[in-house]
Amino acid sequence: MAIGDRIVLNGAGLGETRHGGWAQHAVVPSGSLVVLPEAIEDSFAAAIGTAGFTAMLSVLALERFVAPGAGPVLVTGASGGVGTVAIALLAARGYEVTASTGRSTNEASLRRLGATEVVDRGALSEPGKPMQRAAWAGAVDSVGGATLANVLAGTRWGGAVTACGLAQDSALPTTVLPFILRAVSLLGINSVDAPSELRHRAWERLATDLDPALLAGVTRTVTPEQAIEIGAEVVAGRVHGRTVVDVRG
């Protein structure tokens, strides 16, 4: 890494234990920095952001257990930042993707990203039986709570589910049955503390697997002044895709 390199930082405590969000300059730990692949332009990297990076980590983990063609892969929270990027990444690798969302108005957009089926999140968000019809070869979940419990209960033998978020709940009201009767694997995804080698591998794959045009279709750019208002929309669950804050004003 040298002066003049284009770099990106995801997690590493930025915005949590370390100041620097929306700043034009910041002091950060060098071990968490990644030199951007040449194929990724600055605006594309900003649109990917930590959510897209987390989606890539989820796909890297999932593909160790589930191959394309094994059956449907479910993406929960499909309208959000992790979900939209995960759909595009999985579809690019040949997976059959089902998107779960509470916003039916986003169906056309989710299908453009690569989803072959879109289902209402209401079918998964309420407490369900500990074992259900085996529907999914795998899943990428950013929701947690009863949704994750139902996804695990409906995953096929030998399948895997990645967990990276708690949009619904941090609790996991499930049983050991999916694990001991169907050999389902629950894979934790932590983008904050990901080691350097994994960070580099994820960004190299983002450079080859993610279509910039697809991401641009679900990305908007706002000013720092607008970001406050947009933040409230994010918390309320009304934002689809990615939002880039242009800190240059």
XYZ file of C-alpha atoms in Angstrom:
249
model
C 0.000 0.000 0.000
C 1.414 3.374 -1.003
C 0.476 7.050 -1.135
C -1.985 7.541 -3.963
C -3.572 4.082 -3.753
C -7.356 3.983 -3.866
C -8.457 2.273 -0.672
C -11.631 1.179 1.068
C -12.469 0.553 4.713
C -15.391 -1.510 5.992
C -16.215 -2.026 9.646
C -13.130 -1.869 11.900
C -15.144 0.176 14.406
C -15.701 3.138 12.068
C -18.854 4.888 13.242
C -19.023 2.631 16.318
C -15.889 3.070 18.422
C -13.960 5.262 16.004
C -14.913 8.672 14.572
C -14.778 9.323 10.854
C -18.147 8.672 9.263
C -18.935 11.257 6.532
C -15.536 12.911 7.117
C -13.229 13.747 4.220
C -10.199 12.687 6.269
C -9.848 10.075 9.015
C -7.183 8.227 10.953
C -7.881 4.493 10.636
C -6.104 1.179 11.302
C -4.009 0.319 8.249
C -4.534 -3.414 8.693
C -8.214 -3.062 7.807
C -7.625 -1.125 4.573
C -7.994 -2.776 1.175
C -6.526 -1.418 -2.042
C -9.405 -1.347 -4.505
C -9.165 -3.607 -7.547
C -8.673 -1.619 -10.756
C -12.078 -2.719 -12.062
C -13.909 -0.993 -9.203
C -14.408 2.739 -9.614
C -14.682 5.006 -6.590
C -18.430 5.533 -6.951
C -18.977 1.794 -7.358
C -17.014 1.076 -4.163
C -19.066 3.668 -2.286
C -22.297 2.099 -3.495
C -21.130 -1.362 -2.439
C -20.245 -0.086 1.016
C -20.174 -2.232 4.125
C -23.568 -3.780 3.317
C -22.347 -5.015 -0.062
C -19.095 -6.206 1.487
C -21.131 -8.126 4.075
C -23.244 -9.654 1.306
C -20.054 -10.858 -0.400
C -18.801 -12.397 2.840
C -22.155 -14.175 3.111
C -21.886 -15.584 -0.399
C -18.295 -16.721 0.189
C -19.426 -18.602 3.289
C -22.553 -20.055 1.703
C -20.836 -21.424 -1.386
C -18.662 -23.676 0.791
C -21.826 -25.674 1.507
C -24.294 -24.981 -1.318
C -23.480 -25.230 -5.008
C -25.391 -23.540 -7.839
C -28.141 -25.860 -9.023
C -28.652 -27.410 -5.576
C -32.007 -25.689 -5.207
C -33.512 -22.323 -4.283
C -31.472 -19.973 -2.123
C -33.527 -17.570 -0.034
C -32.477 -13.977 0.629
C -34.365 -12.297 3.475
C -34.504 -8.538 3.881
C -34.200 -8.536 0.112
C -34.992 -4.853 -0.377
C -32.183 -3.707 1.911
C -28.500 -3.095 1.266
C -27.251 -6.590 2.078
C -30.204 -8.247 0.378
C -30.016 -6.418 -2.936
C -26.298 -7.061 -3.367
C -26.635 -10.686 -2.234
C -29.309 -11.331 -4.864
C -27.124 -9.928 -7.645
C -24.049 -11.859 -6.480
C -25.866 -15.182 -6.116
C -27.631 -14.834 -9.471
C -24.308 -14.037 -11.166
C -22.899 -17.330 -9.847
C -25.855 -19.309 -11.190
C -27.927 -19.731 -8.037
C -31.722 -19.818 -8.152
C -32.657 -16.920 -5.879
C -35.883 -16.350 -3.974
C -36.249 -12.875 -2.467
C -38.243 -12.260 0.709
C -39.458 -8.684 1.211
C -42.223 -6.753 2.880
C -42.414 -4.266 0.029
C -44.210 -5.709 -2.981
C -43.569 -2.500 -4.932
C -39.918 -3.576 -5.207
C -40.664 -6.881 -6.939
C -39.705 -5.716 -10.439
C -36.438 -4.286 -9.128
C -35.589 -7.484 -7.244
C -36.236 -9.543 -10.363
C -33.924 -7.280 -12.376
C -31.229 -7.980 -9.803
C -31.658 -11.697 -10.456
C -34.408 -13.057 -8.202
C -36.507 -15.707 -9.905
C -39.200 -15.612 -7.229
C -40.347 -12.962 -4.758
C -42.267 -13.891 -1.592
C -43.881 -11.802 1.128
C -41.878 -11.680 4.342
C -45.083 -12.181 6.326
C -44.888 -15.895 5.561
C -41.643 -16.083 7.542
C -41.858 -13.364 10.186
C -44.233 -15.026 12.649
C -43.270 -17.883 15.029
C -43.531 -21.249 13.258
C -42.997 -24.962 13.767
C -39.457 -26.103 14.685
C -39.349 -28.275 11.553
C -41.055 -27.265 8.299
C -41.218 -28.300 4.656
C -37.680 -28.445 3.305
C -37.784 -25.615 0.775
C -34.338 -23.989 0.689
C -30.942 -25.297 -0.271
C -29.500 -22.328 1.592
C -30.197 -18.765 2.633
C -28.676 -15.362 3.320
C -30.393 -13.771 6.310
C -30.022 -10.230 7.603
C -33.201 -10.245 9.686
C -32.777 -12.618 12.635
C -35.626 -13.368 15.039
C -38.533 -15.576 14.037
C -37.611 -15.135 10.375
C -34.218 -16.783 10.818
C -35.799 -19.524 12.937
C -38.318 -20.282 10.170
C -35.605 -20.225 7.507
C -33.568 -22.776 9.470
C -36.683 -24.919 9.971
C -37.316 -24.894 6.218
C -33.780 -25.590 4.996
C -33.009 -28.871 3.226
C -30.669 -31.580 4.476
C -27.063 -30.406 4.423
C -28.022 -26.829 3.607
C -26.560 -23.694 5.131
C -27.855 -20.332 6.292
C -25.704 -17.240 6.820
C -26.661 -14.748 9.528
C -25.377 -11.166 9.448
C -28.114 -8.966 10.904
C -30.992 -8.419 13.294
C -33.454 -6.207 11.438
C -36.323 -8.081 13.085
C -34.789 -9.278 16.359
C -31.505 -10.304 17.935
C -33.165 -13.310 19.558
C -33.261 -16.684 17.806
C -36.328 -18.688 18.930
C -35.397 -22.038 17.429
C -34.518 -25.607 18.449
C -31.644 -27.939 17.703
C -33.862 -29.978 15.355
C -32.757 -28.426 12.024
C -29.147 -29.047 13.002
C -29.432 -32.637 14.222
C -32.156 -33.901 11.865
C -31.158 -32.154 8.623
C -27.509 -31.294 9.269
C -28.211 -27.626 8.589
C -25.289 -25.250 9.178
C -25.727 -21.752 10.612
C -22.858 -19.531 9.471
C -22.122 -16.304 11.324
C -20.963 -13.318 9.246
C -18.961 -10.518 10.893
C -17.792 -7.784 8.538
C -16.419 -5.587 11.326
C -13.534 -7.842 12.383
C -12.913 -9.712 9.120
C -9.185 -10.466 8.710
C -7.158 -8.826 5.963
C -6.960 -11.886 3.701
C -10.727 -12.307 3.734
C -11.282 -8.598 3.062
C -9.055 -8.730 0.000
C -10.707 -11.907 -1.284
C -14.163 -10.375 -0.899
C -13.251 -7.231 -2.836
C -11.588 -9.240 -5.597
C -14.793 -11.215 -5.983
C -16.917 -8.056 -5.941
C -14.811 -6.814 -8.845
C -15.667 -9.876 -10.937
C -19.127 -10.925 -9.735
C -21.090 -7.707 -9.223
C -22.455 -5.869 -12.258
C -21.993 -2.098 -11.710
C -25.056 -1.355 -13.823
C -27.268 -3.535 -11.642
C -26.058 -1.850 -8.482
C -26.434 1.602 -10.035
C -30.088 0.789 -10.649
C -30.744 0.556 -6.891
C -28.376 3.322 -5.727
C -28.969 7.003 -5.048
C -26.501 9.710 -4.035
C -27.311 12.349 -1.434
C -25.567 15.258 0.295
C -24.583 15.211 3.987
C -27.524 17.530 4.671
C -29.925 15.078 3.053
C -28.372 12.138 4.886
C -30.081 13.013 8.166
C -33.494 12.697 6.557
C -32.494 9.542 4.701
C -31.249 8.035 7.971
C -34.758 8.204 9.390
C -36.056 6.406 6.300
C -33.437 3.685 6.746
C -34.471 3.123 10.364
C -38.122 2.993 9.302
C -37.331 0.348 6.665
C -38.391 2.468 3.712
C -35.093 2.565 1.790
C -34.493 0.175 -1.109
C -30.975 -0.662 -2.191
C -27.991 1.577 -1.494
C -27.531 5.234 -0.576
C -24.194 7.003 -1.126
C -23.414 10.151 0.864
C -21.167 12.446 -1.174
C -19.116 14.094 1.575
C -17.591 16.554 -0.878
C -20.803 18.557 -0.632
